[in-house]
Coordinates of C-alpha atoms in Angstrom, one line a residue:
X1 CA -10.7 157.0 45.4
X2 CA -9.0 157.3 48.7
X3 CA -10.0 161.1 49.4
X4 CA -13.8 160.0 49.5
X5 CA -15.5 160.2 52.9
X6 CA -17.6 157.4 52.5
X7 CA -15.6 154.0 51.7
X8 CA -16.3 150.8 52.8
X9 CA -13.0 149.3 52.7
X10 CA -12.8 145.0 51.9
X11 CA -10.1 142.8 53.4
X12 CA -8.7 140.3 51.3
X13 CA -7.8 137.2 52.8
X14 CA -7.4 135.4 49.7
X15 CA -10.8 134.4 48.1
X16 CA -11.4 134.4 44.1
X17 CA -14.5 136.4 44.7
X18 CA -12.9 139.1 46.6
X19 CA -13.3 141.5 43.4
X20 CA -16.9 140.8 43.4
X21 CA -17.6 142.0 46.7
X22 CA -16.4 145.6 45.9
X23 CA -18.3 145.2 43.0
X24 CA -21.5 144.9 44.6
X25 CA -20.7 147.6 47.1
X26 CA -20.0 150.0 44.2
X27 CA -23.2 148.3 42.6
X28 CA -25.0 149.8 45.1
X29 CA -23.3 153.3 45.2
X30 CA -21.2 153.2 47.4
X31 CA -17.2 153.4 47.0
X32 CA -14.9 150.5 47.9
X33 CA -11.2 149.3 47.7
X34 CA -9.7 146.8 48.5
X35 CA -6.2 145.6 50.3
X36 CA -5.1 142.3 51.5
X37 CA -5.1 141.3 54.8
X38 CA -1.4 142.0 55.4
X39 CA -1.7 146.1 54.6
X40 CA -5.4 146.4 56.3
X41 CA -4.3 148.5 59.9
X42 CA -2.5 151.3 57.6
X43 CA -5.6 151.2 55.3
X44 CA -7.8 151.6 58.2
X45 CA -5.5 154.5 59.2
X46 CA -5.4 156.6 55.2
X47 CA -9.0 155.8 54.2
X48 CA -11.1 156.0 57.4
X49 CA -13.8 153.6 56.3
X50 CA -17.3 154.0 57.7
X51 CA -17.1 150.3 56.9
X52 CA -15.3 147.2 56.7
X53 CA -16.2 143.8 54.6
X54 CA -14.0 140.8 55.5
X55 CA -13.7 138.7 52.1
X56 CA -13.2 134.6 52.1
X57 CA -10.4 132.8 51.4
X58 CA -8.2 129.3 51.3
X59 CA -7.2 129.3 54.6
X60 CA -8.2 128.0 57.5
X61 CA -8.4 129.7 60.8
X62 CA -7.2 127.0 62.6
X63 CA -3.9 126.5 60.8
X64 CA -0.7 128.3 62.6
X65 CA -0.1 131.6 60.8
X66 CA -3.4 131.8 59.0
X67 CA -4.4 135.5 58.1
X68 CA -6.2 137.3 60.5
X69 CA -7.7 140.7 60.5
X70 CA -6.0 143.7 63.1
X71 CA -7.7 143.9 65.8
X72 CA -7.7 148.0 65.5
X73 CA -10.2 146.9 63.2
X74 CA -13.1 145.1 65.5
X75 CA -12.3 148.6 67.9
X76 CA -12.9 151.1 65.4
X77 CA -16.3 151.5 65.8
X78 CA -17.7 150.9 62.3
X79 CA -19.9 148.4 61.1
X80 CA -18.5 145.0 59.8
X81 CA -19.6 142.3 57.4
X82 CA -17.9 138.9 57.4
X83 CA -18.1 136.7 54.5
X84 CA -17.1 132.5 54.7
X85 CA -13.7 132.5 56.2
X86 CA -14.6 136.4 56.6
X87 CA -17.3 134.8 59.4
X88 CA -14.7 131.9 61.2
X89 CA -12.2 134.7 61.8
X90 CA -14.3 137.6 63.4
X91 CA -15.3 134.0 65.3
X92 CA -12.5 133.3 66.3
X93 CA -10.8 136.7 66.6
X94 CA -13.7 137.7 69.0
X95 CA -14.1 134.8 71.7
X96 CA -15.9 132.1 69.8
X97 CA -14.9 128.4 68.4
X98 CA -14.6 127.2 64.8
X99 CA -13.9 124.1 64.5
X100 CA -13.0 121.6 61.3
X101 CA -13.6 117.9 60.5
X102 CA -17.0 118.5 60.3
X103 CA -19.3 118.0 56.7
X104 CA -18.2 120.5 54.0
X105 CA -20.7 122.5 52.0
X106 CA -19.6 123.0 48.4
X107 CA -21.9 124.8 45.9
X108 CA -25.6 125.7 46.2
X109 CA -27.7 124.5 49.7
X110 CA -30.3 126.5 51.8
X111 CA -30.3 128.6 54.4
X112 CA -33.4 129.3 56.9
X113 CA -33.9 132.3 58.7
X114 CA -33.7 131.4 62.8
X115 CA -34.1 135.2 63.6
X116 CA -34.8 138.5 62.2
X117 CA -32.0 141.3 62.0
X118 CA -31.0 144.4 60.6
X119 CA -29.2 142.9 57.3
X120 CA -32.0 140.3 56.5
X121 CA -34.4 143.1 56.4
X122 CA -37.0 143.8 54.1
X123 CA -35.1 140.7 52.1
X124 CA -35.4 138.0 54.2
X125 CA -38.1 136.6 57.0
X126 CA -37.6 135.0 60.0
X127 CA -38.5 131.3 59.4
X128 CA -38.4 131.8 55.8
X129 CA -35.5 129.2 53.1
X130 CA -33.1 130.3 50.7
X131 CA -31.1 129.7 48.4
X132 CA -27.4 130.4 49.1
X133 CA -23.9 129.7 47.7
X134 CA -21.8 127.6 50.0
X135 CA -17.8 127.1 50.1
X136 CA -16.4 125.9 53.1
X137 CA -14.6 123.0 55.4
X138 CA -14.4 124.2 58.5
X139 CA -17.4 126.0 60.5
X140 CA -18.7 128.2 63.5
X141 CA -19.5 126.1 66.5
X142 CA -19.3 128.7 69.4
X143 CA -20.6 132.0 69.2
X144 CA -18.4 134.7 70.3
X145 CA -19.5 137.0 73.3
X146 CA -22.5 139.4 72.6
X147 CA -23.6 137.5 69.1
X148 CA -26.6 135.8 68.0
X149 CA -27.2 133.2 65.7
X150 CA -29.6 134.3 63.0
X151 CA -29.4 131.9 60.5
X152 CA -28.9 127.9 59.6
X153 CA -27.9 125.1 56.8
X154 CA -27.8 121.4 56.9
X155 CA -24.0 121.2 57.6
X156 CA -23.3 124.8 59.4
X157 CA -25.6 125.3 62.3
X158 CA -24.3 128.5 62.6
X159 CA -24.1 129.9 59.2
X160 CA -25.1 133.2 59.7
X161 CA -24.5 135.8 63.1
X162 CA -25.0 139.2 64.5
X163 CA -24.0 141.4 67.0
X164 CA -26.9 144.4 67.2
X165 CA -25.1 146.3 69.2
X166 CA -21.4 147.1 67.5
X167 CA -23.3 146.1 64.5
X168 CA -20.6 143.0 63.4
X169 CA -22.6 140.5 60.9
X170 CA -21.3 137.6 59.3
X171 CA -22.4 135.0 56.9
X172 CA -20.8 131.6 56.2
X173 CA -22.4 131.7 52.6
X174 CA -21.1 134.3 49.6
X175 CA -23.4 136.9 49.6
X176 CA -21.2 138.7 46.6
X177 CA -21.7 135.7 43.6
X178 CA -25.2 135.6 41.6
X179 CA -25.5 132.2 43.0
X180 CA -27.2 134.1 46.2
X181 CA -30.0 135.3 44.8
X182 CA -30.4 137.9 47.1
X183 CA -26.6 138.6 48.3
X184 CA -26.7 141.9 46.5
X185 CA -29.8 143.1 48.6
X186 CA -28.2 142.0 51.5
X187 CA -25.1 143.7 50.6
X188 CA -26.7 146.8 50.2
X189 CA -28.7 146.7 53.1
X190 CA -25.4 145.9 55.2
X191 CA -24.0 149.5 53.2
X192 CA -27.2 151.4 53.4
X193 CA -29.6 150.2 56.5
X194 CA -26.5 149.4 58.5
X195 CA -23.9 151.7 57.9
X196 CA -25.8 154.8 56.9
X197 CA -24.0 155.7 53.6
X198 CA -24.6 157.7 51.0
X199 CA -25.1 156.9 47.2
X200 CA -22.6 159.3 46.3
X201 CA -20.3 156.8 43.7
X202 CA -20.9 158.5 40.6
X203 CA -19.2 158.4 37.8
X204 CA -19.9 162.2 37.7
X205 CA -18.8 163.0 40.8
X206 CA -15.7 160.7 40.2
X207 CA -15.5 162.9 37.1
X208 CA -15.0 165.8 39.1
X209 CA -12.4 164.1 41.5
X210 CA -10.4 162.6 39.0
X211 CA -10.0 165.9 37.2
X212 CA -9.0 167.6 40.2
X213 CA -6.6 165.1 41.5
X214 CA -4.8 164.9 38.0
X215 CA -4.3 168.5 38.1
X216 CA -3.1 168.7 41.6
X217 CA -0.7 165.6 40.8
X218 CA 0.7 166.9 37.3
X219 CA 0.9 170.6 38.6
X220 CA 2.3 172.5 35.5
X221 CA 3.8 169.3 34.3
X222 CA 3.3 167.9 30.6
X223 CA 1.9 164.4 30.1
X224 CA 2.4 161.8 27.8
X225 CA 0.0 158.8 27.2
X226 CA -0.1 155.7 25.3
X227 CA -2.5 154.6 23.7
X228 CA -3.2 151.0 23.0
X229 CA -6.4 151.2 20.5
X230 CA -8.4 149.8 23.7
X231 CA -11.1 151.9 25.6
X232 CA -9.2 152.0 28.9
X233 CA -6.3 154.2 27.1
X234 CA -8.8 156.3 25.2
X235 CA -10.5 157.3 28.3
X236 CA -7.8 157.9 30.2
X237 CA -6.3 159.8 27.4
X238 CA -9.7 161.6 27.0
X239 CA -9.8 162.8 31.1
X240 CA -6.3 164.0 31.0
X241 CA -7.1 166.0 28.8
X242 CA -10.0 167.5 29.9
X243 CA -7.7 168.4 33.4
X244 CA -4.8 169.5 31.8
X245 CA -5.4 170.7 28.0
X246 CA -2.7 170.8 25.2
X247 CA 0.2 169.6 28.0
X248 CA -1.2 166.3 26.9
X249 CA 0.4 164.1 23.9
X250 CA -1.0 161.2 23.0
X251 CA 1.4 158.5 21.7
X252 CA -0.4 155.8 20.0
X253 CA 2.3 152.6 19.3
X254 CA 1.2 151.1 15.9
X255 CA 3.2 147.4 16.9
X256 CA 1.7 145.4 14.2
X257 CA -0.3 143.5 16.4
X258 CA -3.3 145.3 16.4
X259 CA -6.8 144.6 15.0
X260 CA -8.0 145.6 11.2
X261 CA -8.5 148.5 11.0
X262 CA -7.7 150.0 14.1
X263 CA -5.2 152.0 13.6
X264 CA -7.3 154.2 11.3
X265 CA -9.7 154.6 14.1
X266 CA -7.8 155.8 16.8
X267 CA -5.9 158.1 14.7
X268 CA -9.3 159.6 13.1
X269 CA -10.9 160.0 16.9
X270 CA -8.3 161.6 18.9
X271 CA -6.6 164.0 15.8
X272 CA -10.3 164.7 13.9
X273 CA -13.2 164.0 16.7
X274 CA -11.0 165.7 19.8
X275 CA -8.2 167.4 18.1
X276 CA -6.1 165.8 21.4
X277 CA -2.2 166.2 20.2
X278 CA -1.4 162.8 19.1
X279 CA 2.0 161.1 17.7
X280 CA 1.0 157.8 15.6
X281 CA 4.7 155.7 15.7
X282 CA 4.2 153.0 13.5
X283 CA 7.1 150.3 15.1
X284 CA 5.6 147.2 13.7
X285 CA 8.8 146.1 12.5
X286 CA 10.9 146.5 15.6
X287 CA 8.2 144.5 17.3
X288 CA 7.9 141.6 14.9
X289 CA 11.7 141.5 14.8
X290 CA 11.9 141.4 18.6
X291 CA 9.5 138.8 18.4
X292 CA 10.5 136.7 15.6
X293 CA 11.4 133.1 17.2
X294 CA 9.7 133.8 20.7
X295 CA 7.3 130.9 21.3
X296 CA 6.4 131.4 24.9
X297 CA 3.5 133.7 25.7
X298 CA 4.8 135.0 28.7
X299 CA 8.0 136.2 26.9
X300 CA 5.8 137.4 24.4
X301 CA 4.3 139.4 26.9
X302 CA 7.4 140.3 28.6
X303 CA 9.1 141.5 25.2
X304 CA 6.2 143.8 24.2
X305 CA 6.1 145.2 27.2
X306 CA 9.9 146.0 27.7
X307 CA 9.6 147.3 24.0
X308 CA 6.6 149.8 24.8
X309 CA 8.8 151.3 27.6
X310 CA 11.5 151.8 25.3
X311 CA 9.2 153.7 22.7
X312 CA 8.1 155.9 25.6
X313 CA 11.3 156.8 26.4
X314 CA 12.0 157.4 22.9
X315 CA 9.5 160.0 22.9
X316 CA 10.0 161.5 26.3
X317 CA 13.7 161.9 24.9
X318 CA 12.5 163.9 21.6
X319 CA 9.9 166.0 24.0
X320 CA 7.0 164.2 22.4
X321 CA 6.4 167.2 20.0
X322 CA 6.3 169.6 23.0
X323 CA 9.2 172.0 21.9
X324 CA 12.0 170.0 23.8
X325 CA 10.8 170.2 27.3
X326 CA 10.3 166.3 27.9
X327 CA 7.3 165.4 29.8
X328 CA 7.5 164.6 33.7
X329 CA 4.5 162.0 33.4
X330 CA 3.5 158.7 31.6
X331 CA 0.2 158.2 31.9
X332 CA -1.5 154.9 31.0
X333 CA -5.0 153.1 31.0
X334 CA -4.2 150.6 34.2
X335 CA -7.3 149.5 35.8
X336 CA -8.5 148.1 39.7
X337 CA -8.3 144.5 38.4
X338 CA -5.0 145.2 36.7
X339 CA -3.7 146.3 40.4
X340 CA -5.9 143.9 42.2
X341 CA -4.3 140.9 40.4
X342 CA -1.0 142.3 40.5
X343 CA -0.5 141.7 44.3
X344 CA -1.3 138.4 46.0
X345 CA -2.0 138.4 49.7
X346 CA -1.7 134.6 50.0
X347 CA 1.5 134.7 47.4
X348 CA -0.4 132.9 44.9
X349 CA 0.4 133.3 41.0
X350 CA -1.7 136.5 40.2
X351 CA 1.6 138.4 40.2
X352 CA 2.7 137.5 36.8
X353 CA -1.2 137.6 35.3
X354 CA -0.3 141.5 34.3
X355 CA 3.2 140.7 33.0
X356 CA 2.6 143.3 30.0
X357 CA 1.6 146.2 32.2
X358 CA 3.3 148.6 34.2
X359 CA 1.2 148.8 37.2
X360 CA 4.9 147.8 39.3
X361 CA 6.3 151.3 38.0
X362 CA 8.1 152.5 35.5
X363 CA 12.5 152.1 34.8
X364 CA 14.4 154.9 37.1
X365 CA 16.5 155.9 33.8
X366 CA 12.6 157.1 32.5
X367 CA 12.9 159.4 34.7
X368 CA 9.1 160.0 34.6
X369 CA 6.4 159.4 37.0
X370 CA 3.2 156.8 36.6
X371 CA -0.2 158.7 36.2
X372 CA -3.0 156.3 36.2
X373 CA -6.2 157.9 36.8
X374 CA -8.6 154.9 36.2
X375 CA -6.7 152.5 38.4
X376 CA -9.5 153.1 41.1
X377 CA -12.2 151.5 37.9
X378 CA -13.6 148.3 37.1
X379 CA -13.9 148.0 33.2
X380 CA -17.7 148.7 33.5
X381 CA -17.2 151.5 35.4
X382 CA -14.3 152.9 32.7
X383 CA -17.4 152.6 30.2
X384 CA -19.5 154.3 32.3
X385 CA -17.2 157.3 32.5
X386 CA -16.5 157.4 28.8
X387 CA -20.2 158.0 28.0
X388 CA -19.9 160.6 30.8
X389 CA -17.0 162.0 28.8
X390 CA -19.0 161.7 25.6
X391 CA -17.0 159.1 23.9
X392 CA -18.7 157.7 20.9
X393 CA -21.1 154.9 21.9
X394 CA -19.8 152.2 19.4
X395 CA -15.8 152.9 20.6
X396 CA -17.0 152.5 24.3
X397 CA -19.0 149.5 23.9
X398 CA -16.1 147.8 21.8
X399 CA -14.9 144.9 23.2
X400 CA -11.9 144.5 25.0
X401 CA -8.4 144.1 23.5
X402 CA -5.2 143.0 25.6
X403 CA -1.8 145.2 25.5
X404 CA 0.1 142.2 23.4
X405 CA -2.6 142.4 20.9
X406 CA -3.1 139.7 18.2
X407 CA 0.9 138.0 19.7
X408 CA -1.8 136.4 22.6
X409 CA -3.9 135.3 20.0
X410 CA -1.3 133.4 17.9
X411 CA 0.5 130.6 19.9
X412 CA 3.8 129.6 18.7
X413 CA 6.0 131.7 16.5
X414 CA 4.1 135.8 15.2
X415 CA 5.0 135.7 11.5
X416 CA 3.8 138.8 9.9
X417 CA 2.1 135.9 7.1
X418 CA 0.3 134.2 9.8
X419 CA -1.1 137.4 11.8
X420 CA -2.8 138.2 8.2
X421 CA -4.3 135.3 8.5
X422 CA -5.6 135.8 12.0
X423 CA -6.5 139.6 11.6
X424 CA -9.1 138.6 8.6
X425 CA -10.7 135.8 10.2
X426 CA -10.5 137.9 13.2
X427 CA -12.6 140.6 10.9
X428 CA -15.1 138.2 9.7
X429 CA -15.9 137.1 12.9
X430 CA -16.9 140.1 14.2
X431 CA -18.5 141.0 11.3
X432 CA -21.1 138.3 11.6
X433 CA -21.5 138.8 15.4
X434 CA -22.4 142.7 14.8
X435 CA -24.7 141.3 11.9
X436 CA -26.4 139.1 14.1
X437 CA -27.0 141.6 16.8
X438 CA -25.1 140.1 19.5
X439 CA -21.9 142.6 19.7
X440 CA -23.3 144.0 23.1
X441 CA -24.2 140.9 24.3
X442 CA -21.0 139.7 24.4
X443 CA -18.1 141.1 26.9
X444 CA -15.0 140.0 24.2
X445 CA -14.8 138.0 21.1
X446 CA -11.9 137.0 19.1
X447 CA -10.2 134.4 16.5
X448 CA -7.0 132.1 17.7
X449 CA -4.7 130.9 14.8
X450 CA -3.7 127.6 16.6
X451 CA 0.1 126.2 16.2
X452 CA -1.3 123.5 14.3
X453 CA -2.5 122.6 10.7
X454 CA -4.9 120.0 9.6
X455 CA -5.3 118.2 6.7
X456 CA -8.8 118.9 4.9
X457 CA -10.1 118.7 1.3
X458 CA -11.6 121.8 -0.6
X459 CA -12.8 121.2 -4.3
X460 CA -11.1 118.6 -5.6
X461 CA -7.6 119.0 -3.6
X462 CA -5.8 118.3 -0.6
X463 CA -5.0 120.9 1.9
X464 CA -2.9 121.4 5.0
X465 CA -3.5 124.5 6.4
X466 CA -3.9 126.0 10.0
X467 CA -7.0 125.8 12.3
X468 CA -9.0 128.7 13.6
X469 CA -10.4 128.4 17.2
X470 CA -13.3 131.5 18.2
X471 CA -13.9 132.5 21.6
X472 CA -16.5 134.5 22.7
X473 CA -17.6 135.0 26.6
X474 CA -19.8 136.7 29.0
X475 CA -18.9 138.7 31.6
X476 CA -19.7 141.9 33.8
X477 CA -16.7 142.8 34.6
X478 CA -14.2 140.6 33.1
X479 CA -12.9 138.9 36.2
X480 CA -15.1 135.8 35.3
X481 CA -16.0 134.4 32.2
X482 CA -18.3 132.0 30.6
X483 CA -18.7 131.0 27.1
X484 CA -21.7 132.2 24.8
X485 CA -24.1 129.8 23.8
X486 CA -23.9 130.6 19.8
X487 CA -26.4 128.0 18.3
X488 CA -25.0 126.0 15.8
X489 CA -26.7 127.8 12.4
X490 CA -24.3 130.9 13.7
X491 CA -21.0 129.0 13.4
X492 CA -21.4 127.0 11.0
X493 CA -22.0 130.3 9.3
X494 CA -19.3 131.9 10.3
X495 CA -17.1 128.9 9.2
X496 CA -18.1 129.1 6.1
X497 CA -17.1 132.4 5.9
X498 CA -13.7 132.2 7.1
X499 CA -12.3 129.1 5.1
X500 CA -14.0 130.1 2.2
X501 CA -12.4 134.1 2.3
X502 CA -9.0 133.0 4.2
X503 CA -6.5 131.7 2.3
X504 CA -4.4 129.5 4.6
X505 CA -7.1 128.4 7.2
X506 CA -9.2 124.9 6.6
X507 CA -10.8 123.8 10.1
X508 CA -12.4 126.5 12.8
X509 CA -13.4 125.2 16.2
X510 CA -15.2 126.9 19.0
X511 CA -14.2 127.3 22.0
X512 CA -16.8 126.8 25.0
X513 CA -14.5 126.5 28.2
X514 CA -15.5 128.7 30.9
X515 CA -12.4 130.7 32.6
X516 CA -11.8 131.4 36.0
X517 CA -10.7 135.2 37.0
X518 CA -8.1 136.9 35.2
X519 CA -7.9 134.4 32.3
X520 CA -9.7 135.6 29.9
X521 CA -7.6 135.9 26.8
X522 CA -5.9 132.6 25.4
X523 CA -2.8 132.4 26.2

């Protein structure tokens, strides 16, 4: 939200735990954003920050061309908060040493408190041991001019600094992962004590802002949005409206890959439960066609996605059922980590993660314009603002599903015989989850028809028929996930279940890897 007044704006240098550190800054009501390294002097420019967070990374500082942070940003006069590599470069940027070849810290060690300061208060005391995450190589051997050392480990004498004065505080541990027990209280008391700023992140007064911006962007402009079945699109779709009335039609693209049942439901909330103008274009056959043959998931994804754009167009051709003037916008449900992961500031892979999504614009011949008015959220926050919106409860607390639907839940070849498989087992699964009261617990469950087929024995035949794998995982905001601990009376349940009441499926497994950001779904 780059109109608000009070933003504490996070340089990425790299580090998978970037995404958390604006979390915990929102956590704690304040807004943030974050920009890699490379676009940080015009971001300090447009937003203004009353504060600045320098994030981690895979670099180090004492490699030729490493990143570094402009210097307009150590001479802007706003507080700063360095984090790992975010603490050897304000080090080194500033006057001081860091130096490599010395023990590495990986994972948890401790951290005693040589001094008292402004971001240990009330959290930490002087003298006192804690508990911190470590994750680094290289360390801090020579303070820069004007700092104190204020805290200690076993293999980084100077893991933790501050200069009172232009208020600059660093930390060579992560305060932003739960592994610091206390990073989020430190966080906040770097935003709050240190900065001065306000809890004003609300998702009422983002609301407000959002409503305001969407009319001033769409002026007297129509809008059409796709929905995907998914609680990102319906709120979007939802917000729109509420800005900009009837000039909103909903398209909702039945592609044959969605869940059972769901195309009833979206249909029966947006036509029944908010009478929002809604076109329901069932194109399941011109998606399984396309991807009849296609074994690769990323050309999966890549097909699906060139195939929504072309249903848009369709529509924005025909005027979407708004008497022949065609709309001037598409709106869709793209959220922060969609554009987060979609640009890399160390050139790393997370440029193809969001291969199905538009968030890199739209085709000129469209000749419409992006409108993505939740691309500032995290999905948490996007639930957060449905309730707001007065969403039903169980739509906003359903769980995740991806753009390609069910094709990145069936590796090999989509046959329409093999996602009826899937979508029933798919079913059943959640059925017994939602029996067993642990729907909410869960950030996103789902079945996997794997490309292979086992040999089992049912009665008194043989069979060779396909194996089901079920993943279920925990998350906050679904940029790390770990697997949930079903105990085994649960799935052997379930099991039962499924290969008794699916024809074609003999073997289910369960899935209990944990995945690192952005890879959530299977494929």
């Amino acid at each position: 939200m780059s109109d608000s007044p009070e933003t504490v704006l996070i340089i990425d240098f790299g580090s998978q735990f970037t995404q958390l550190i604006a979390r915990r800054v929102r956590e704690s009501g304040v807004y943030s954003e974050i920009v890699p390294f490379q676009r940080a002097e015009a971001a300090l420019r447009d937003l203004q920050p009353k504060a600045v967070i320098l994030s981690g990374g895979p670099a180090s500082v004492l490699e030729p061309g490493s990143p570094r942070a402009p210097m307009a940003i150590y001479d802007a006069g706003v507080p700063i908060l360095g984090l790992c590599y975010g603490e050897q470069v304000m080090a080194a940027q500033l006057g001081g040493k860091v130096e490599g070849e010395h023990h590495r810290e990986f994972g948890r060690a401790e951290v005693e408190v040589v001094e008292s300061c402004a971001l240990f208060d009330g959290v930490w005391k002087e003298g006192g041991r804690y508990p911190v995450w470590m994750s680094h190589g290289d360390r801090v051997t020579v303070l820069p001019r004007g700092f104190r050392r204020i805290g200690a480990s076993a293999n980084a004498p100077i893991a933790a600094i501050a200069d009172d004065v232009r208020r600059f505080y660093a930390t060579q541990f992560h305060l932003e992962v739960a592994h610091t027990p206390d990073g989020a209280r430190l966080i906040a008391n770097f935003v709050h004590n240190i900065a001065g700023l306000r809890r004003d992140w609300t998702m009422a007064a983002f609301r407000a802002q959002a409503v305001a911006r969407i009319r001033a962007q769409v002026g007297e402009g129509r809008v059409v949005c796709g929905l995907s079945g998914g609680v990102d699109s319906a709120v979007a779709a939802v917000l729109i409206h509420e800005a900009i009335g009837e000039r909103l039609t909903c398209v909702f693209v039945d592609h044959g890959l969605l869940r059972q049942g769901e195309a009833g439901e979206v249909v029966e909330l947006f036509r029944h439960h908010y009478n929002i103008p809604l076109a329901h274009v069932d194109v399941s056959k011109m998606f399984l066609d396309a991807l009849s043959g296609v074994t690769d998931p990323e050309e999966k994804r890549k097909t699906i996605g060139r195939l929504f754009v072309e249903v848009f167009e369709a529509r924005a051709k025909a005027g979407a059922g708004d008497g022949g003037g065609g709309p001037a916008f598409l709106a869709q449900g793209t959220l922060y980590p969609d554009v987060i992961e979609s640009v890399s500031p160390t050139g790393g892979p997370s440029v193809t993660i969001k291969s199905h999504h538009n968030v890199g614009g739209l085709p000129q011949r469209m000749n419409m314009r992006l409108l993505e008015p939740l691309r500032e959220l995290f999905k948490d926050e996007v639930r957060a603002l449905g309730r707001e919106l007065g969403l039903p409860e169980d739509f906003v607390r359903r769980h995740p599903f991806p753009g390609p639907g069910l094709a990145v839940r069936c590796p090999g070849e989509i046959t329409p015989e093999k996602l009826a498989i899937l979508r029933r087992a798919d079913a059943i699964y959640l059925d017994e989850i939602r029996k067993a009261g642990l729907y909410d617990a869960i950030w996103q469950a789902f079945a996997v028809l794997l490309p292979v087929r086992s040999v089992g024995v049912m009665g008194d035949g043989r069979t060779y028929d396909h194996v089901c794998a079920l993943r279920a995982v925990t998350s906050v905001d679904g940029m790390t996930a770990d697997f949930f601990p079903f105990d085994m009376g649960f799935l052997g349940k379930v099991a039962t279940r499924i290969i008794n009441e699916v024809r074609g499926i003999n073997r289910v497994v369960y899935d209990v890897t944990s995945k690192p950001p952005g890879t959530i779904e299977w494929e």
